[in-house]
PDB file of C-alpha atoms in Angstrom:
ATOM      1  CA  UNK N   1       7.160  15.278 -28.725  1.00  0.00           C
ATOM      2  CA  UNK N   2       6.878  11.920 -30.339  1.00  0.00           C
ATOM      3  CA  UNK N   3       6.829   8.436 -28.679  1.00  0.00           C
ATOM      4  CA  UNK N   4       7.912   9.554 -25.235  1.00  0.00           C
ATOM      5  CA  UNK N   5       8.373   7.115 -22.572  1.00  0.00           C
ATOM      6  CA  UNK N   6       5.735   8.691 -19.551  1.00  0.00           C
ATOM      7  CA  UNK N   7       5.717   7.910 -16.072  1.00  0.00           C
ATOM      8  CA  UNK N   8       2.217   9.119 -14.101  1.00  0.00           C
ATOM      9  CA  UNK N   9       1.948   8.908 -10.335  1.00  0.00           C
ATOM     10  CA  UNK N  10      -0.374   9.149  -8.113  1.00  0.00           C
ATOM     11  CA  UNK N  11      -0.045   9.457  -3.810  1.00  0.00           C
ATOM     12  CA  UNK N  12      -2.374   7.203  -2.845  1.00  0.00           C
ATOM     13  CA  UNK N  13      -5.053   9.027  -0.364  1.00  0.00           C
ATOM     14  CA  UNK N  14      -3.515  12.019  -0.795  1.00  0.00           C
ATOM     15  CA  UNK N  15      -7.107  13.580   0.221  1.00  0.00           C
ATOM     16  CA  UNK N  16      -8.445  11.348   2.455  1.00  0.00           C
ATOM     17  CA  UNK N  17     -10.234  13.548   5.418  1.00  0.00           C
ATOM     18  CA  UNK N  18      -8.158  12.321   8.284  1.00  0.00           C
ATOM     19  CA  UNK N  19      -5.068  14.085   6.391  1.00  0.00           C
ATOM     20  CA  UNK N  20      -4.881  17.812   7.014  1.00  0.00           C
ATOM     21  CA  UNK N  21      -3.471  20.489   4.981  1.00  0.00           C
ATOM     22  CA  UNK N  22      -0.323  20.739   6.361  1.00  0.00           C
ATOM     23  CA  UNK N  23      -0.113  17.165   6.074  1.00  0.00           C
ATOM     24  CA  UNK N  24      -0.564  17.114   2.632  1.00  0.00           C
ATOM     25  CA  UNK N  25       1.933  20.126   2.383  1.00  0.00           C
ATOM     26  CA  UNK N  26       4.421  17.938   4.002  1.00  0.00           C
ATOM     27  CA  UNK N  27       3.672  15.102   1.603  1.00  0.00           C
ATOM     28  CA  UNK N  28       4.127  16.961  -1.553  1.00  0.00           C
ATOM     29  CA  UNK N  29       7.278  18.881  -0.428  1.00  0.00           C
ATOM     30  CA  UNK N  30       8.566  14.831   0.307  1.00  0.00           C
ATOM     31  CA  UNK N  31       7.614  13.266  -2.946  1.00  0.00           C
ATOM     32  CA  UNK N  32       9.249  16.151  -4.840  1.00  0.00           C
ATOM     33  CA  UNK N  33      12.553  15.603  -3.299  1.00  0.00           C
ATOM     34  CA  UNK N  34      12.083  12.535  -3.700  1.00  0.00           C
ATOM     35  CA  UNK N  35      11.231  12.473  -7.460  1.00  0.00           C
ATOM     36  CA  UNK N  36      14.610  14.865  -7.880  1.00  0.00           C
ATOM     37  CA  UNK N  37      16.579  12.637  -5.965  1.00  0.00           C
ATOM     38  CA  UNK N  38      15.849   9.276  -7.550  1.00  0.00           C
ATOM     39  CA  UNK N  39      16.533  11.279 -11.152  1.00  0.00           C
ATOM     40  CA  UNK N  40      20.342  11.959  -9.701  1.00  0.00           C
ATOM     41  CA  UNK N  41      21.480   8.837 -11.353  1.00  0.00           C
ATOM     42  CA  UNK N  42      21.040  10.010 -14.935  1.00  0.00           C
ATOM     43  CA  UNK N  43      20.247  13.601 -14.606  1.00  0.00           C
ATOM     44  CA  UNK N  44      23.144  14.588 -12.149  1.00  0.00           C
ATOM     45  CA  UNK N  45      22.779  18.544 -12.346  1.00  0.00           C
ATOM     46  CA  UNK N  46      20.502  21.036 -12.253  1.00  0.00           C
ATOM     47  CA  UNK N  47      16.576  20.395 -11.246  1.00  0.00           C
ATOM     48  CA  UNK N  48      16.001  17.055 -12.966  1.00  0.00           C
ATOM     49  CA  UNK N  49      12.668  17.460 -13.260  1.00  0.00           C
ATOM     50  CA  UNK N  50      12.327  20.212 -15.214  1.00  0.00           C
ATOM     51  CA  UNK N  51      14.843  18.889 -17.651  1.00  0.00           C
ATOM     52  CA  UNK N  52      12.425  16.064 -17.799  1.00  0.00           C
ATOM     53  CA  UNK N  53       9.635  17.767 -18.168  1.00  0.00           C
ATOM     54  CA  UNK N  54       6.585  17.193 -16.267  1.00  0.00           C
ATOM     55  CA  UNK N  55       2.910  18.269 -15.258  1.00  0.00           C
ATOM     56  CA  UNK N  56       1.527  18.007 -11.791  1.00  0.00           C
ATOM     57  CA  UNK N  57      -2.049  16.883 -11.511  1.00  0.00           C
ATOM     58  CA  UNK N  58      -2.476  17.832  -7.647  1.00  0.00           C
ATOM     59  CA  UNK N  59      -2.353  14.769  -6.450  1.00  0.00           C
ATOM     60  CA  UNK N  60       0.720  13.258  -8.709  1.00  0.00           C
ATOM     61  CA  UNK N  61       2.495  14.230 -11.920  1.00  0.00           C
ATOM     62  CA  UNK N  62       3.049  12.809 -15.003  1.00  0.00           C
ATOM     63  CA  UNK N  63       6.786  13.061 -16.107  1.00  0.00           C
ATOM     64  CA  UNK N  64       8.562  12.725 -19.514  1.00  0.00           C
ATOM     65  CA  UNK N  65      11.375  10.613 -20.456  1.00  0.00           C
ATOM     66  CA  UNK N  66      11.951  12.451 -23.824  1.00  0.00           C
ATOM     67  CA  UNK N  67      15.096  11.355 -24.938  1.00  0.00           C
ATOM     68  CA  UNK N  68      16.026   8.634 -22.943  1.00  0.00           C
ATOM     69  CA  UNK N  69      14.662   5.002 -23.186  1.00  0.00           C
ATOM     70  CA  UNK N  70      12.081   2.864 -21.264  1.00  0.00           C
ATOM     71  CA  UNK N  71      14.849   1.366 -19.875  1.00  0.00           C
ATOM     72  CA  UNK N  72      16.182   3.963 -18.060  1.00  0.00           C
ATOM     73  CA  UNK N  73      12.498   5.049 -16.935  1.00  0.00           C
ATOM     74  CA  UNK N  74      11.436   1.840 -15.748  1.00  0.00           C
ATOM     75  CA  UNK N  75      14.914   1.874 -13.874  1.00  0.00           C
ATOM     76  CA  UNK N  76      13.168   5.505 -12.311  1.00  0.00           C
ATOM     77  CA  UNK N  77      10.199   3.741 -11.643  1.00  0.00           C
ATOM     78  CA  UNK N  78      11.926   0.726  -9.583  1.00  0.00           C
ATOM     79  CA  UNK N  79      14.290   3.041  -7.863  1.00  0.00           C
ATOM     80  CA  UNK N  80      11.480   5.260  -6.624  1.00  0.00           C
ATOM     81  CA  UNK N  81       9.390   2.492  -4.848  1.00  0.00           C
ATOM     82  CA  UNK N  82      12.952   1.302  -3.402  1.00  0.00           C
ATOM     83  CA  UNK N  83      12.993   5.181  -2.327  1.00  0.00           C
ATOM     84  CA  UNK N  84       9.858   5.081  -0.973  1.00  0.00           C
ATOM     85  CA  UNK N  85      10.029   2.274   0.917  1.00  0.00           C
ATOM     86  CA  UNK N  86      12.875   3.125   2.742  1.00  0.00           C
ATOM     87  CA  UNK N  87      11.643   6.883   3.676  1.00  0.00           C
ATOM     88  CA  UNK N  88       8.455   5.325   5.068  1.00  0.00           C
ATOM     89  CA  UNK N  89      10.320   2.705   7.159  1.00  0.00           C
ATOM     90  CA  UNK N  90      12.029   5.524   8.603  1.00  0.00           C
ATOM     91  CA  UNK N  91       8.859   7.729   8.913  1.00  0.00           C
ATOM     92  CA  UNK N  92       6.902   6.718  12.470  1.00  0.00           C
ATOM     93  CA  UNK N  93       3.880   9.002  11.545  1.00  0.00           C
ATOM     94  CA  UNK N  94       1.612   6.638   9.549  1.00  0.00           C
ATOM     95  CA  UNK N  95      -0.073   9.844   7.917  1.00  0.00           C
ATOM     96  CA  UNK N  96       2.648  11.129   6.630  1.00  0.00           C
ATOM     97  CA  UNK N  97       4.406   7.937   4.869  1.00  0.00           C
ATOM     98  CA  UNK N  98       4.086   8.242   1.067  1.00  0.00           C
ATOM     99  CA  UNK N  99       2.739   5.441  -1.078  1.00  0.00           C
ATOM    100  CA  UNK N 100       2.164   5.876  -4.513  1.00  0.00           C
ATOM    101  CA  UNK N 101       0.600   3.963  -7.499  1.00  0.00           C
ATOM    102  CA  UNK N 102       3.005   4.145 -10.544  1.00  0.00           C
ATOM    103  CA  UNK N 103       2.078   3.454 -14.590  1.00  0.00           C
ATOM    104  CA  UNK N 104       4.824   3.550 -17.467  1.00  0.00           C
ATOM    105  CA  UNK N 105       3.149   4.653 -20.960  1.00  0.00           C
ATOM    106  CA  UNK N 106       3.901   5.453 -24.143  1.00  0.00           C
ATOM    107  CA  UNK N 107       2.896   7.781 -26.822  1.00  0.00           C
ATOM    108  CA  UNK N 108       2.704  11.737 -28.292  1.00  0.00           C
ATOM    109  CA  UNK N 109       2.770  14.739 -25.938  1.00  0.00           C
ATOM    110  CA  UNK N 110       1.807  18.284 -27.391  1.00  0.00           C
ATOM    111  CA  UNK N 111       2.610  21.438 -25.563  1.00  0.00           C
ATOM    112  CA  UNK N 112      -0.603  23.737 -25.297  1.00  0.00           C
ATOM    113  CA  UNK N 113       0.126  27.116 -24.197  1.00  0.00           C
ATOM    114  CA  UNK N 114       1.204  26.001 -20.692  1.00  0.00           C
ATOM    115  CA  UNK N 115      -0.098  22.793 -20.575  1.00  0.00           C
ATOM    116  CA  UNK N 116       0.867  19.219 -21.844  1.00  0.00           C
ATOM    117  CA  UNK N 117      -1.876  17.247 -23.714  1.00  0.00           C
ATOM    118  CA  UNK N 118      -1.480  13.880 -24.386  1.00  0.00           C
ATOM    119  CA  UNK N 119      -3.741  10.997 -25.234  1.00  0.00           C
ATOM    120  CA  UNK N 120      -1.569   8.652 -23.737  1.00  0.00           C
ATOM    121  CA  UNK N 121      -1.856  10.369 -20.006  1.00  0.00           C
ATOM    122  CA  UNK N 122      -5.563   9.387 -20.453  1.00  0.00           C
ATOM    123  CA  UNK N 123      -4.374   5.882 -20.854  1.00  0.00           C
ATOM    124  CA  UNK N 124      -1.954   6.124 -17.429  1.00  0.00           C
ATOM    125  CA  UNK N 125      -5.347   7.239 -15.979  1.00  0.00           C
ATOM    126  CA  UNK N 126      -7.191   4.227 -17.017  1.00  0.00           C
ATOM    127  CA  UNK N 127      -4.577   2.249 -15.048  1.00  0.00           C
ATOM    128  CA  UNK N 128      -3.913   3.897 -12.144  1.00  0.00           C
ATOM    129  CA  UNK N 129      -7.636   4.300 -11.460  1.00  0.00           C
ATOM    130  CA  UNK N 130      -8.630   0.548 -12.172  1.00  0.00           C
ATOM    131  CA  UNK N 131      -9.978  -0.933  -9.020  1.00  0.00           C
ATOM    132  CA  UNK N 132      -7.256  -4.403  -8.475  1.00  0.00           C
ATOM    133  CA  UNK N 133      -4.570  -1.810  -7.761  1.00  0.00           C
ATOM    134  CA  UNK N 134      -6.591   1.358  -6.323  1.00  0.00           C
ATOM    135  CA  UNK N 135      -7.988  -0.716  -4.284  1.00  0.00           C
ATOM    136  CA  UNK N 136      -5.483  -3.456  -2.704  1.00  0.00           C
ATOM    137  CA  UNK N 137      -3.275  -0.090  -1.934  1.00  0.00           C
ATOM    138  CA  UNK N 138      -5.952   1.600  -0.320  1.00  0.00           C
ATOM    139  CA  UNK N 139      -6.480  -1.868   1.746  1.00  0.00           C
ATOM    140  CA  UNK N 140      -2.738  -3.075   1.882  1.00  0.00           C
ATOM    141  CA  UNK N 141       0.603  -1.877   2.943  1.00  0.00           C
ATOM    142  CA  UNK N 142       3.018  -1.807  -0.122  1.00  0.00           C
ATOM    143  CA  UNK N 143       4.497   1.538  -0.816  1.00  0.00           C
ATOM    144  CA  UNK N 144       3.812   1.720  -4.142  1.00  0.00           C
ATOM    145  CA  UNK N 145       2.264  -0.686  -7.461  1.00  0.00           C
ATOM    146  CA  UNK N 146       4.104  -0.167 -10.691  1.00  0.00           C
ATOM    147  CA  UNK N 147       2.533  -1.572 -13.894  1.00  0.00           C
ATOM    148  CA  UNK N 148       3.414  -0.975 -17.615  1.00  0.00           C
ATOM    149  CA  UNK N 149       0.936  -0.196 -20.556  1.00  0.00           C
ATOM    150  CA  UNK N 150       1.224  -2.745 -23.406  1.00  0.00           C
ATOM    151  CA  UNK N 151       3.632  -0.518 -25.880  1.00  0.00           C
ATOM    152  CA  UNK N 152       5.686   0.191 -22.957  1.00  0.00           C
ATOM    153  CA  UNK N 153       6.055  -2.841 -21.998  1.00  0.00           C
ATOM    154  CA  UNK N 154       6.960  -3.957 -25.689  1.00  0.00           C
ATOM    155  CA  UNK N 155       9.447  -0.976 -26.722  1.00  0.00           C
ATOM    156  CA  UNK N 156      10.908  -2.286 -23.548  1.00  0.00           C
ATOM    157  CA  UNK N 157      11.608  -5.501 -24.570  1.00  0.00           C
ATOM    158  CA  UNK N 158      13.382  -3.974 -27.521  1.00  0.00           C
ATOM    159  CA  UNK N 159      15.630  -1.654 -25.622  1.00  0.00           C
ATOM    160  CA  UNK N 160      18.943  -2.118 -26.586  1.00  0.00           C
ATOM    161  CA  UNK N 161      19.900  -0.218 -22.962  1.00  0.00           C
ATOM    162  CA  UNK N 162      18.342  -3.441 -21.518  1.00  0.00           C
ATOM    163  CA  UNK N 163      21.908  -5.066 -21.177  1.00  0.00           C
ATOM    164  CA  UNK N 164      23.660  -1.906 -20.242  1.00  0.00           C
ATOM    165  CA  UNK N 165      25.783  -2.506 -17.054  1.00  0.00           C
ATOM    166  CA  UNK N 166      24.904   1.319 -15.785  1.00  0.00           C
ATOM    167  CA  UNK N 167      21.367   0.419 -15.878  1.00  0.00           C
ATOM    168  CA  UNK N 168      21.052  -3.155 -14.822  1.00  0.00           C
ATOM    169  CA  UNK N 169      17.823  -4.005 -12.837  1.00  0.00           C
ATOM    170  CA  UNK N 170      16.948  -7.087 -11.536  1.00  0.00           C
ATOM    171  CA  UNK N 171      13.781  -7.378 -14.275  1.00  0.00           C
ATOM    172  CA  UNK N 172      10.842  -8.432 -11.659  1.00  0.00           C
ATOM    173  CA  UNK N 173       8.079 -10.879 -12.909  1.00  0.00           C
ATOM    174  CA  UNK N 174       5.540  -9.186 -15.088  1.00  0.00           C
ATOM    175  CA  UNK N 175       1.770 -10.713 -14.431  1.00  0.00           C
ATOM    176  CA  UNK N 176      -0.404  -9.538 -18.190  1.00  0.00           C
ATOM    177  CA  UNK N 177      -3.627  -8.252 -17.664  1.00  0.00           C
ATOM    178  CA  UNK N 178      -6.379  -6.564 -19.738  1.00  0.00           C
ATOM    179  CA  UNK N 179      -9.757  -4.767 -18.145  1.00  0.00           C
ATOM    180  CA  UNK N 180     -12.598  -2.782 -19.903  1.00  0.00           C
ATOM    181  CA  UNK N 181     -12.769   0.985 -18.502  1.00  0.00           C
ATOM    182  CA  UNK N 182     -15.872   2.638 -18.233  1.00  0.00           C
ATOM    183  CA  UNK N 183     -16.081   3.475 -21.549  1.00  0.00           C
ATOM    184  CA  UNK N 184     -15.841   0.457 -23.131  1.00  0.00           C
ATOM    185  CA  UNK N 185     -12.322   0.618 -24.464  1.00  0.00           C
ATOM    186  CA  UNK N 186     -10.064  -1.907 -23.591  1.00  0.00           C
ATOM    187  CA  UNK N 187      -6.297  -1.794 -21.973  1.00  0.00           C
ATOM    188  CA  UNK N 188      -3.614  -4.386 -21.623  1.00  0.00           C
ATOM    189  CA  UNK N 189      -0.420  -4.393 -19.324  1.00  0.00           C
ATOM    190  CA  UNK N 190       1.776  -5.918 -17.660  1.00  0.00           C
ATOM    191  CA  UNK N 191       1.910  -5.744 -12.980  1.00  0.00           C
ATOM    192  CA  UNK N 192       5.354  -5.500 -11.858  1.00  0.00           C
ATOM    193  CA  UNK N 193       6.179  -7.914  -9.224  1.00  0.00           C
ATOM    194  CA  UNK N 194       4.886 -10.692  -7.711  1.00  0.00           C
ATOM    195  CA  UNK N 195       3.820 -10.911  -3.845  1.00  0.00           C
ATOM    196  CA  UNK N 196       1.223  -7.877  -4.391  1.00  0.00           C
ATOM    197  CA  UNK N 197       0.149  -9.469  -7.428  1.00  0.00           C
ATOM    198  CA  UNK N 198      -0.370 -12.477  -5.890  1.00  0.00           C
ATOM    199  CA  UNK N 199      -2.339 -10.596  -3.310  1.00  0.00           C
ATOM    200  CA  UNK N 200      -4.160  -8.575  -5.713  1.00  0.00           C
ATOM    201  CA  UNK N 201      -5.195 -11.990  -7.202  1.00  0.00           C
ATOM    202  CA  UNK N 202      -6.932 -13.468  -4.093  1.00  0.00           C
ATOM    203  CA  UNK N 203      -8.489 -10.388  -3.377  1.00  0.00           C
ATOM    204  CA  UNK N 204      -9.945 -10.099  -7.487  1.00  0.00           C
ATOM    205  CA  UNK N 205     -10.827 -13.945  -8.207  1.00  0.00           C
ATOM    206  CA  UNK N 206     -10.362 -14.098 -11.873  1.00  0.00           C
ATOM    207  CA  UNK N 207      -8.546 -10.978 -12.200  1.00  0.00           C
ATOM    208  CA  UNK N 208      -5.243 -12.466 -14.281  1.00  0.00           C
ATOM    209  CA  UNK N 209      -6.158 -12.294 -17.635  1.00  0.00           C
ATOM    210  CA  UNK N 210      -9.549 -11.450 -17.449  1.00  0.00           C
ATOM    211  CA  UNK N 211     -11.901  -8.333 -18.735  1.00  0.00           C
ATOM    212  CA  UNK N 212     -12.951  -6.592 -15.688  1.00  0.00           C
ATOM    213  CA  UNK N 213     -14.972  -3.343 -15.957  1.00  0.00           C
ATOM    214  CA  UNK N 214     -13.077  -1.051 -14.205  1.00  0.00           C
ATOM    215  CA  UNK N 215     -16.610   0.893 -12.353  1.00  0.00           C
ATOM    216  CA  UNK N 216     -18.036  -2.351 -11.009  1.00  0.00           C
ATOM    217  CA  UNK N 217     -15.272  -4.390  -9.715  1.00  0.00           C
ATOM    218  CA  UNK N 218     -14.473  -4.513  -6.060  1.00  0.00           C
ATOM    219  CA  UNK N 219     -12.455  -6.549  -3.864  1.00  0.00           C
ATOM    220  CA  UNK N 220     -14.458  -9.421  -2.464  1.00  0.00           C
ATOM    221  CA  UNK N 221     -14.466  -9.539   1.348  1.00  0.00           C
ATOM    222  CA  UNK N 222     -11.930  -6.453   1.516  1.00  0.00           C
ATOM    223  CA  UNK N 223     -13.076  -2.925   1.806  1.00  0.00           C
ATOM    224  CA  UNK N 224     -11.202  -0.737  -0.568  1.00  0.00           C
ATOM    225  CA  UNK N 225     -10.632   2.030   1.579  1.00  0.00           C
ATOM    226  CA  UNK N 226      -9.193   0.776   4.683  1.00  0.00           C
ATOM    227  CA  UNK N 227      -6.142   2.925   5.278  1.00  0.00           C
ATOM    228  CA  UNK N 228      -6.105   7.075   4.993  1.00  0.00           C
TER     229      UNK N 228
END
């Protein structure tokens, strides 16, 4: 599969101790329907995941837009935390609320036996693991963090599906960034959104624009696991 538009989540403390296994049974049986649900708008029949395609890491997935545009995934992506939100203001056990960091990528997927390699799920990983965001959700109370990888973010741009009336979104603000992962390579994005941004920013002095090294940053004067 060439150039596929890829959407990686991950539930944020999914195994945090205080979090049992029924809990987490719970959890994953929620986000599922979930992720079906929010794919009704464009994938009206059947199970719209597996016409997507998709991989489940445990504690998230990664799913594949092959053959539709960033547009319409990033309109997934926004829909989802809208989703979210309102299942967890309707949810009065804390533990069992869902909050999830989300990363839009682009690139090659190859079908191995059973499995899906790809280098450009290693990439989501980069992002979803780098500390501004792990960290201010661990510590904060959003329901979710969406941020797009550089080529996503550009092939977006270029959408023609940008101005289609179907899938209209209200586009947020987009904050660019770039950090250093432990391995020295170096990634660029764009944050969705603005007040956790904003937040992010006070809690990461210098973070907007600047090379942080994703192993030795931590939020100054904020613990970065707060919440289960």
């Amino acid at each position: 599969m060439r150039h596929v538009p890829v959407l990686a989540l991950d539930i944020e403390g999914f195994t945090a101790p205080a979090r049992s296994h029924t809990h987490r049974r719970v959890i994953l049986t929620r986000a599922e329907a979930l992720l079906v649900e929010t794919a009704r708008f464009f994938i009206p029949y059947g199970n719209p995941l597996q016409i997507l395609g998709y991989q489940s890491t445990g504690d998230g997935w990664y799913l594949l837009f092959e053959h539709f545009s960033c547009q319409i995934a990033l309109k997934y992506a926004l829909d989802l935390t809208a989703a979210l939100t309102a299942r967890n203001r309707d949810e009065p056990d804390a533990s069992l609320r869902i909050r999830m960091r989300q990363v839009l990528a682009m690139g090659d997927v190859e079908q191995v036996g059973s499995q899906l390699l790809a280098d450009v799920f290693s990439e989501a990983a980069r992002f979803l693991d780098h500390p501004p965001f792990k960290g201010y959700l661990q510590s904060a109370t959003e329901d979710a963090v969406v941020v797009l990888a550089a080529l996503f973010y550009s092939e977006w741009q270029r959408s023609p599906e940008r101005t289609a009336p179907a899938l209209a979104i209200t586009a947020p603000p987009f904050t660019p960034f770039q950090f250093a992962d432990k391995h020295g390579g170096t990634h660029h994005g764009f944050a969705v959104g603005k007040g956790w941004v904003e937040a992010v920013m006070a809690m990461f002095p210098g973070w907007r624009g600047a090379d942080l090294r994703g192993d030795h940053v931590s939020p100054k004067g904020c613990p970065l696991s707060t919440r289960p």
